[in-house]
Amino acid sequence: SQQGEEDPQALSIQEGENATMNCSYKTSINNLQWYRQNSGRGLVHLILIRSNEREKHSGRLRVTLDTSKKSSSLLITASRAADTASYFCATEGIIFGKGTRLHILP
Amino acid sequence: DTGVSQDPRHKITKRGQNVTFRCDPISEHNRLYWYRQTLGQGPEFLTYFQNEAQLEKSRLLSDRFSAERPKGSFSTLEIQRTEQGDSAMYLCASSTSFEQYFGPGTRLTVT
């Protein structure tokens, strides 16, 4: 079963713009992780946020977590063509959602 | 290359046959995971090892699936009496903590 559900399912933006994708989940968690998957590099871990954290940054990535709403968001700033990929949230790092397919337009 | 490797990369089999996949994790990683992924979906957790101990197994995993990790090194995933619904990408990942490193996957096609 898949606990996380990403929104939107697909997103197309111009290069340089910011991309925001959301994840909702159903049960209490200890941590939530975001992964990226593209045909070239497979699945890659991006960032982990623990249940007692509200926001975390890593380079151009910003993740928020709202445990009261059971939701998380991933913001990618100043998008690049190489950011084109599917992005998944994973509760406890192992229960993945269906993903958001992000396409960066030149 | 010191990443996670999987073998074979592609497998075509007839319904009813048994198949076995192998995963070689990053050498110092004590945790090993198996997932299944179908088109348009996220990876679906199958099972998890810490060293040689299988600590967690998805309830969705039928009795036709079995995994081993002898000596806490490489792991094998066997599917017995394959069905067309088993067609998917089977992914292996390893870690020492939270960050998992994924292999390239084995794509299984059951005809």
mmCIF file of C-alpha atoms in Angstrom:
data_model
loop_
_atom_site.group_PDB
_atom_site.id
_atom_site.type_symbol
_atom_site.label_atom_id
_atom_site.label_comp_id
_atom_site.label_asym_id
_atom_site.label_seq_id
_atom_site.Cartn_x
_atom_site.Cartn_y
_atom_site.Cartn_z
ATOM 1 C CA SER A 1 0.000 0.000 0.000
ATOM 2 C CA GLN A 2 1.122 3.575 -0.575
ATOM 3 C CA GLN A 3 0.644 5.979 2.290
ATOM 4 C CA GLY A 4 1.936 9.139 0.698
ATOM 5 C CA GLU A 5 0.126 10.907 -2.072
ATOM 6 C CA GLU A 6 1.826 13.633 -4.046
ATOM 7 C CA ASP A 7 0.113 16.571 -5.631
ATOM 8 C CA PRO A 8 0.113 17.553 -8.432
ATOM 9 C CA GLN A 9 0.591 14.349 -10.391
ATOM 10 C CA ALA A 10 2.381 16.297 -13.108
ATOM 11 C CA LEU A 11 3.897 19.757 -13.305
ATOM 12 C CA SER A 12 5.481 21.682 -16.176
ATOM 13 C CA ILE A 13 7.310 24.943 -15.539
ATOM 14 C CA GLN A 14 9.778 27.189 -17.313
ATOM 15 C CA GLU A 15 13.444 26.880 -16.493
ATOM 16 C CA GLY A 16 14.344 29.302 -13.740
ATOM 17 C CA GLU A 17 10.939 29.178 -12.074
ATOM 18 C CA ASN A 18 10.269 27.574 -8.716
ATOM 19 C CA ALA A 19 8.496 24.223 -8.451
ATOM 20 C CA THR A 20 6.394 23.189 -5.494
ATOM 21 C CA MET A 21 5.007 19.740 -4.909
ATOM 22 C CA ASN A 22 3.032 18.455 -1.987
ATOM 23 C CA CYS A 23 2.702 15.186 -0.148
ATOM 24 C CA SER A 24 -0.077 14.045 2.146
ATOM 25 C CA TYR A 25 0.075 10.959 4.308
ATOM 26 C CA LYS A 26 -2.272 9.074 6.595
ATOM 27 C CA THR A 27 -0.603 7.919 9.803
ATOM 28 C CA SER A 28 1.848 9.361 12.310
ATOM 29 C CA ILE A 29 5.468 9.274 11.232
ATOM 30 C CA ASN A 30 8.982 9.604 12.623
ATOM 31 C CA ASN A 31 10.409 10.994 9.439
ATOM 32 C CA LEU A 32 9.569 11.758 5.844
ATOM 33 C CA GLN A 33 11.996 11.621 2.954
ATOM 34 C CA TRP A 34 11.967 12.926 -0.593
ATOM 35 C CA TYR A 35 13.460 11.048 -3.523
ATOM 36 C CA ARG A 36 14.010 11.880 -7.175
ATOM 37 C CA GLN A 37 13.876 9.396 -10.013
ATOM 38 C CA ASN A 38 14.971 9.927 -13.576
ATOM 39 C CA SER A 39 16.008 7.592 -16.331
ATOM 40 C CA GLY A 40 19.642 8.545 -16.083
ATOM 41 C CA ARG A 41 20.398 8.135 -12.380
ATOM 42 C CA GLY A 42 17.569 6.028 -11.023
ATOM 43 C CA LEU A 43 16.222 6.766 -7.546
ATOM 44 C CA VAL A 44 18.229 9.240 -5.511
ATOM 45 C CA HIS A 45 17.668 10.381 -1.924
ATOM 46 C CA LEU A 46 17.200 14.149 -1.671
ATOM 47 C CA ILE A 47 16.382 15.113 1.881
ATOM 48 C CA LEU A 48 15.001 13.792 5.175
ATOM 49 C CA ILE A 49 12.863 15.739 7.621
ATOM 50 C CA ARG A 50 12.084 14.402 11.076
ATOM 51 C CA SER A 51 8.725 14.691 12.785
ATOM 52 C CA ASN A 52 10.036 17.324 15.220
ATOM 53 C CA GLU A 53 11.303 19.545 12.402
ATOM 54 C CA ARG A 54 9.170 22.034 10.491
ATOM 55 C CA GLU A 55 11.519 23.081 7.709
ATOM 56 C CA LYS A 56 14.762 21.943 6.196
ATOM 57 C CA HIS A 57 16.998 23.252 3.429
ATOM 58 C CA SER A 58 19.521 21.613 1.158
ATOM 59 C CA GLY A 59 20.938 23.697 -1.668
ATOM 60 C CA ARG A 60 18.003 24.683 -3.899
ATOM 61 C CA LEU A 61 15.631 22.395 -2.018
ATOM 62 C CA ARG A 62 13.347 23.430 0.807
ATOM 63 C CA VAL A 63 11.142 20.924 2.575
ATOM 64 C CA THR A 64 8.418 21.658 5.083
ATOM 65 C CA LEU A 65 6.512 19.297 7.320
ATOM 66 C CA ASP A 66 3.190 19.912 9.041
ATOM 67 C CA THR A 67 2.436 16.923 11.231
ATOM 68 C CA SER A 68 -0.921 18.339 12.309
ATOM 69 C CA LYS A 69 -2.073 18.306 8.686
ATOM 70 C CA LYS A 70 -0.048 15.203 7.829
ATOM 71 C CA SER A 71 1.500 16.976 4.874
ATOM 72 C CA SER A 72 4.865 17.959 3.482
ATOM 73 C CA SER A 73 6.005 20.144 0.629
ATOM 74 C CA LEU A 74 9.116 20.188 -1.523
ATOM 75 C CA LEU A 75 10.184 23.455 -3.125
ATOM 76 C CA ILE A 76 12.831 23.508 -5.831
ATOM 77 C CA THR A 77 14.045 27.031 -6.507
ATOM 78 C CA ALA A 78 15.535 28.312 -9.756
ATOM 79 C CA SER A 79 14.696 25.126 -11.625
ATOM 80 C CA ARG A 80 17.067 23.657 -14.208
ATOM 81 C CA ALA A 81 16.568 21.224 -17.069
ATOM 82 C CA ALA A 82 18.337 18.570 -14.999
ATOM 83 C CA ASP A 83 15.537 18.782 -12.409
ATOM 84 C CA THR A 84 13.184 17.056 -14.866
ATOM 85 C CA ALA A 85 12.282 13.865 -13.021
ATOM 86 C CA SER A 86 9.659 12.201 -10.851
ATOM 87 C CA TYR A 87 9.672 13.202 -7.200
ATOM 88 C CA PHE A 88 8.416 10.925 -4.437
ATOM 89 C CA CYS A 89 7.784 11.399 -0.770
ATOM 90 C CA ALA A 90 8.391 8.352 1.414
ATOM 91 C CA THR A 91 7.195 8.055 4.992
ATOM 92 C CA GLU A 92 9.826 6.423 7.193
ATOM 93 C CA GLY A 93 11.748 6.310 3.958
ATOM 94 C CA ILE A 94 10.083 3.139 2.758
ATOM 95 C CA ILE A 95 6.403 3.864 2.030
ATOM 96 C CA PHE A 96 6.388 5.833 -1.205
ATOM 97 C CA GLY A 97 3.657 7.853 -2.845
ATOM 98 C CA LYS A 98 2.820 7.792 -6.539
ATOM 99 C CA GLY A 99 5.021 10.752 -7.300
ATOM 100 C CA THR A 100 4.925 14.101 -9.076
ATOM 101 C CA ARG A 101 6.316 14.157 -12.597
ATOM 102 C CA LEU A 102 8.158 17.435 -13.035
ATOM 103 C CA HIS A 103 9.069 18.696 -16.483
ATOM 104 C CA ILE A 104 11.278 21.764 -16.872
ATOM 105 C CA LEU A 105 10.692 23.586 -20.143
ATOM 106 C CA PRO A 106 13.642 25.341 -21.801
ATOM 107 C CA ASP B 1 31.865 1.234 -9.376
ATOM 108 C CA THR B 2 31.004 0.928 -5.702
ATOM 109 C CA GLY B 3 27.235 1.459 -6.000
ATOM 110 C CA VAL B 4 24.429 -1.052 -5.565
ATOM 111 C CA SER B 5 24.351 -3.590 -8.376
ATOM 112 C CA GLN B 6 21.538 -5.870 -9.485
ATOM 113 C CA ASP B 7 21.553 -8.883 -11.732
ATOM 114 C CA PRO B 8 20.070 -9.528 -14.193
ATOM 115 C CA ARG B 9 18.968 -6.144 -15.487
ATOM 116 C CA HIS B 10 16.205 -7.698 -17.567
ATOM 117 C CA LYS B 11 14.380 -11.000 -17.253
ATOM 118 C CA ILE B 12 11.646 -12.408 -19.466
ATOM 119 C CA THR B 13 9.949 -15.527 -18.193
ATOM 120 C CA LYS B 14 6.868 -17.577 -18.890
ATOM 121 C CA ARG B 15 4.008 -17.652 -16.444
ATOM 122 C CA GLY B 16 4.481 -20.375 -13.871
ATOM 123 C CA GLN B 17 8.269 -20.331 -13.945
ATOM 124 C CA ASN B 18 10.446 -19.394 -10.966
ATOM 125 C CA VAL B 19 12.857 -16.477 -11.139
ATOM 126 C CA THR B 20 15.650 -15.293 -8.855
ATOM 127 C CA PHE B 21 17.219 -11.860 -8.715
ATOM 128 C CA ARG B 22 20.432 -10.859 -7.027
ATOM 129 C CA CYS B 23 21.391 -7.614 -5.298
ATOM 130 C CA ASP B 24 24.904 -6.657 -4.238
ATOM 131 C CA PRO B 25 24.757 -3.743 -1.804
ATOM 132 C CA ILE B 26 27.429 -1.179 -1.070
ATOM 133 C CA SER B 27 29.963 -3.151 0.946
ATOM 134 C CA GLU B 28 29.741 -1.392 4.304
ATOM 135 C CA HIS B 29 25.942 -1.100 4.278
ATOM 136 C CA ASN B 30 24.216 -3.311 6.828
ATOM 137 C CA ARG B 31 20.658 -2.552 5.711
ATOM 138 C CA LEU B 32 19.144 -3.900 2.511
ATOM 139 C CA TYR B 33 15.705 -3.308 1.048
ATOM 140 C CA TRP B 34 13.669 -4.750 -1.820
ATOM 141 C CA TYR B 35 10.947 -2.826 -3.635
ATOM 142 C CA ARG B 36 8.697 -3.400 -6.618
ATOM 143 C CA GLN B 37 7.729 -0.598 -8.983
ATOM 144 C CA THR B 38 5.201 -0.583 -11.789
ATOM 145 C CA LEU B 39 4.744 2.089 -14.428
ATOM 146 C CA GLY B 40 3.405 5.357 -13.067
ATOM 147 C CA GLN B 41 3.644 4.238 -9.448
ATOM 148 C CA GLY B 42 6.112 4.773 -6.671
ATOM 149 C CA PRO B 43 8.258 1.957 -5.327
ATOM 150 C CA GLU B 44 6.314 -0.519 -3.202
ATOM 151 C CA PHE B 45 8.151 -1.842 -0.150
ATOM 152 C CA LEU B 46 8.616 -5.616 -0.126
ATOM 153 C CA THR B 47 11.109 -6.499 2.584
ATOM 154 C CA TYR B 48 14.026 -5.265 4.701
ATOM 155 C CA PHE B 49 17.158 -6.873 6.107
ATOM 156 C CA GLN B 50 19.518 -5.688 8.780
ATOM 157 C CA ASN B 51 22.641 -7.747 8.267
ATOM 158 C CA GLU B 52 21.336 -11.273 7.643
ATOM 159 C CA ALA B 53 18.104 -10.849 9.607
ATOM 160 C CA GLN B 54 14.894 -10.221 7.674
ATOM 161 C CA LEU B 55 13.246 -7.716 9.998
ATOM 162 C CA GLU B 56 10.224 -6.653 8.023
ATOM 163 C CA LYS B 57 8.138 -8.110 5.238
ATOM 164 C CA SER B 58 5.195 -6.439 3.557
ATOM 165 C CA ARG B 59 1.850 -8.098 4.181
ATOM 166 C CA LEU B 60 1.218 -7.584 0.500
ATOM 167 C CA LEU B 61 3.993 -10.019 -0.271
ATOM 168 C CA SER B 62 2.493 -13.356 -1.117
ATOM 169 C CA ASP B 63 4.011 -16.676 -0.127
ATOM 170 C CA ARG B 64 5.380 -16.953 -3.645
ATOM 171 C CA PHE B 65 7.997 -14.343 -2.794
ATOM 172 C CA SER B 66 11.015 -15.100 -0.648
ATOM 173 C CA ALA B 67 14.185 -13.200 0.051
ATOM 174 C CA GLU B 68 17.450 -14.139 1.673
ATOM 175 C CA ARG B 69 20.611 -12.400 2.691
ATOM 176 C CA PRO B 70 23.106 -15.038 3.711
ATOM 177 C CA LYS B 71 26.045 -13.737 5.748
ATOM 178 C CA GLY B 72 24.630 -10.232 5.544
ATOM 179 C CA SER B 73 26.190 -9.535 2.174
ATOM 180 C CA PHE B 74 24.370 -9.982 -1.127
ATOM 181 C CA SER B 75 20.656 -10.737 -1.228
ATOM 182 C CA THR B 76 18.415 -12.782 -3.483
ATOM 183 C CA LEU B 77 14.726 -12.357 -4.207
ATOM 184 C CA GLU B 78 12.909 -15.382 -5.573
ATOM 185 C CA ILE B 79 9.461 -15.392 -7.108
ATOM 186 C CA GLN B 80 7.885 -18.812 -7.498
ATOM 187 C CA ARG B 81 5.161 -19.665 -10.010
ATOM 188 C CA THR B 82 5.293 -16.237 -11.625
ATOM 189 C CA GLU B 83 2.083 -14.527 -12.701
ATOM 190 C CA GLN B 84 1.577 -11.766 -15.237
ATOM 191 C CA GLY B 85 0.880 -9.373 -12.391
ATOM 192 C CA ASP B 86 4.445 -9.866 -11.191
ATOM 193 C CA SER B 87 5.711 -7.940 -14.211
ATOM 194 C CA ALA B 88 7.463 -4.907 -12.738
ATOM 195 C CA MET B 89 10.805 -3.333 -11.943
ATOM 196 C CA TYR B 90 12.361 -4.869 -8.842
ATOM 197 C CA LEU B 91 14.594 -2.436 -6.999
ATOM 198 C CA CYS B 92 17.160 -3.070 -4.326
ATOM 199 C CA ALA B 93 18.564 -0.440 -1.989
ATOM 200 C CA SER B 94 21.115 -0.422 0.786
ATOM 201 C CA SER B 95 21.959 1.960 3.606
ATOM 202 C CA THR B 96 23.739 2.434 6.887
ATOM 203 C CA SER B 97 21.134 4.828 8.217
ATOM 204 C CA PHE B 98 18.212 6.677 6.652
ATOM 205 C CA GLU B 99 19.616 7.495 3.238
ATOM 206 C CA GLN B 100 19.042 4.598 0.869
ATOM 207 C CA TYR B 101 21.158 4.034 -2.207
ATOM 208 C CA PHE B 102 19.208 2.345 -4.964
ATOM 209 C CA GLY B 103 20.401 -0.045 -7.610
ATOM 210 C CA PRO B 104 19.385 0.157 -11.269
ATOM 211 C CA GLY B 105 16.691 -2.480 -10.869
ATOM 212 C CA THR B 106 15.756 -5.737 -12.569
ATOM 213 C CA ARG B 107 12.919 -5.449 -15.047
ATOM 214 C CA LEU B 108 10.772 -8.588 -15.028
ATOM 215 C CA THR B 109 8.376 -9.392 -17.839
ATOM 216 C CA VAL B 110 6.084 -12.395 -17.384
ATOM 217 C CA THR B 111 4.531 -13.628 -20.622
#
